[in-house]
Amino acid sequence: MSGLLPRPLTNKQKPRNESKLLSIDDDDAEEVFSTLSATMTRKILSELYDTPHTASDLSEEVDTSIQNTKYHLEKLQESDLIDIIDTRYSSSGREMNVYAPTNKSLVLFATESGNESTLRESLSRLVGSIVILAIVSRSIDYFIQLFREPQSQNINLSLEVTSSAKGTVNPMIYLSVGDLIFILGLFIIFMMIILRRPLVYGYYRKFAN
């Protein structure tokens, strides 16, 4: 029965942690635009950014045939947007590939001539700052939980929703200290972006139709 277990990931199979920054003037941009021109391809990529899937699982999620799903998966692989990260087995013992994005995010951008390297560096710092902010906020929550009761670290932000039966106000939103730090950090980051007014057109984890 050990043959039915998923294979361990190799270094080659593990998804890359960095974001892919792609200028619309890059040679690879035309291929990426061509690949993402189909609505179904973008839909499949969006699903993979949410959760890695097999081709059969994807066909159910996006409501299309398995043949059509495999066609779009091949297109995404050829453009280096997704890769095979694992292998699973069906109940009948058939081997199935598990697909996931090659990068944590894909950012397409445009800028004035001569500013590309500066903007690419700025975008890289931006994405890195958000990742670090998320790690720090989660770490703060973790350490607070070590020294306090879990309930004591939550800050209750209530929306006044009156119950028709009892006429009481029910709390609807609970934010931890880490959540508040993350939100505040995002606000500061995006305020800095607005003040600098960079010319950026980005797709982050989701792709618009």
Short mmCIF file of C-alpha atoms in Angstrom, two decimals, residues 53-146:
data_model
loop_
_atom_site.label_atom_id
_atom_site.label_comp_id
_atom_site.label_asym_id
_atom_site.label_seq_id
_atom_site.Cartn_x
_atom_site.Cartn_y
_atom_site.Cartn_z
CA HIS A 53 -5.17 20.83 -7.82
CA THR A 54 -5.07 17.80 -10.05
CA ALA A 55 -6.50 18.13 -13.56
CA SER A 56 -9.62 16.18 -12.61
CA ASP A 57 -10.26 18.38 -9.56
CA LEU A 58 -9.78 21.50 -11.67
CA SER A 59 -12.23 20.32 -14.32
CA GLU A 60 -14.92 20.12 -11.63
CA GLU A 61 -14.01 23.48 -10.10
CA VAL A 62 -14.15 25.39 -13.40
CA ASP A 63 -16.93 23.27 -14.90
CA THR A 64 -15.26 22.09 -18.09
CA SER A 65 -14.08 18.81 -19.59
CA ILE A 66 -10.90 17.09 -18.43
CA GLN A 67 -9.51 17.37 -21.98
CA ASN A 68 -10.07 21.12 -22.05
CA THR A 69 -8.54 21.48 -18.59
CA LYS A 70 -5.39 19.61 -19.64
CA TYR A 71 -5.11 21.81 -22.74
CA HIS A 72 -5.08 24.99 -20.64
CA LEU A 73 -2.71 23.44 -18.10
CA GLU A 74 -0.24 22.70 -20.91
CA LYS A 75 -0.45 26.33 -22.05
CA LEU A 76 0.26 27.57 -18.53
CA GLN A 77 3.19 25.18 -18.18
CA GLU A 78 4.70 26.27 -21.49
CA SER A 79 4.57 29.89 -20.27
CA ASP A 80 6.25 28.88 -16.99
CA LEU A 81 3.25 30.05 -14.96
CA ILE A 82 2.53 26.70 -13.30
CA ASP A 83 4.42 23.51 -12.56
CA ILE A 84 3.87 19.99 -11.26
CA ILE A 85 4.60 19.99 -7.52
CA ASP A 86 3.38 16.58 -6.39
CA THR A 87 1.85 13.26 -7.42
CA ARG A 88 -1.32 11.71 -6.06
CA TYR A 89 -3.14 8.49 -6.83
CA SER A 90 -6.80 7.91 -7.59
CA SER A 91 -8.85 5.21 -5.87
CA SER A 92 -8.03 2.94 -8.82
CA GLY A 93 -4.30 3.54 -8.36
CA ARG A 94 -3.90 5.86 -11.36
CA GLU A 95 -1.11 8.43 -11.01
CA MET A 96 -2.26 12.07 -11.12
CA ASN A 97 -0.12 15.21 -11.23
CA VAL A 98 -0.76 18.09 -8.82
CA TYR A 99 -0.33 21.58 -10.31
CA ALA A 100 0.50 24.89 -8.61
CA PRO A 101 1.79 28.34 -9.68
CA THR A 102 5.55 28.59 -10.17
CA ASN A 103 5.65 31.87 -8.21
CA LYS A 104 3.79 33.29 -5.23
CA SER A 105 2.54 36.14 -7.38
CA LEU A 106 2.74 37.48 -10.91
CA VAL A 107 3.10 41.23 -11.41
CA LEU A 108 2.87 42.80 -14.86
CA PHE A 109 3.99 46.42 -15.00
CA ALA A 110 4.69 49.33 -17.34
CA THR A 111 6.86 52.39 -16.83
CA GLU A 112 8.67 55.12 -18.71
CA SER A 113 11.78 54.18 -20.65
CA GLY A 114 14.82 54.03 -18.40
CA ASN A 115 12.81 53.55 -15.20
CA GLU A 116 12.23 49.82 -15.56
CA SER A 117 15.03 48.65 -13.27
CA THR A 118 14.02 51.15 -10.58
CA LEU A 119 10.37 50.15 -10.74
CA ARG A 120 11.21 46.44 -10.78
CA GLU A 121 13.27 46.94 -7.62
CA SER A 122 10.46 48.94 -5.99
CA LEU A 123 7.88 46.27 -6.78
CA SER A 124 10.16 43.58 -5.41
CA ARG A 125 10.54 45.55 -2.17
CA LEU A 126 6.77 46.10 -2.00
CA VAL A 127 5.91 42.42 -2.28
CA GLY A 128 8.68 41.53 0.15
CA SER A 129 7.42 44.12 2.66
CA ILE A 130 3.91 42.65 2.59
CA VAL A 131 5.24 39.13 3.14
CA ILE A 132 7.42 40.28 6.06
CA LEU A 133 4.50 42.23 7.54
CA ALA A 134 2.32 39.11 7.42
CA ILE A 135 5.01 37.02 9.12
CA VAL A 136 5.56 39.62 11.85
CA SER A 137 1.83 40.01 12.57
CA ARG A 138 1.37 36.23 12.84
CA SER A 139 4.43 35.97 15.09
CA ILE A 140 3.03 38.65 17.41
CA ASP A 141 -0.23 36.73 17.76
CA TYR A 142 1.70 33.54 18.44
CA PHE A 143 3.78 35.05 21.24
CA ILE A 144 0.75 36.75 22.78
CA GLN A 145 -1.01 33.38 22.92
CA LEU A 146 1.97 31.94 24.81
#
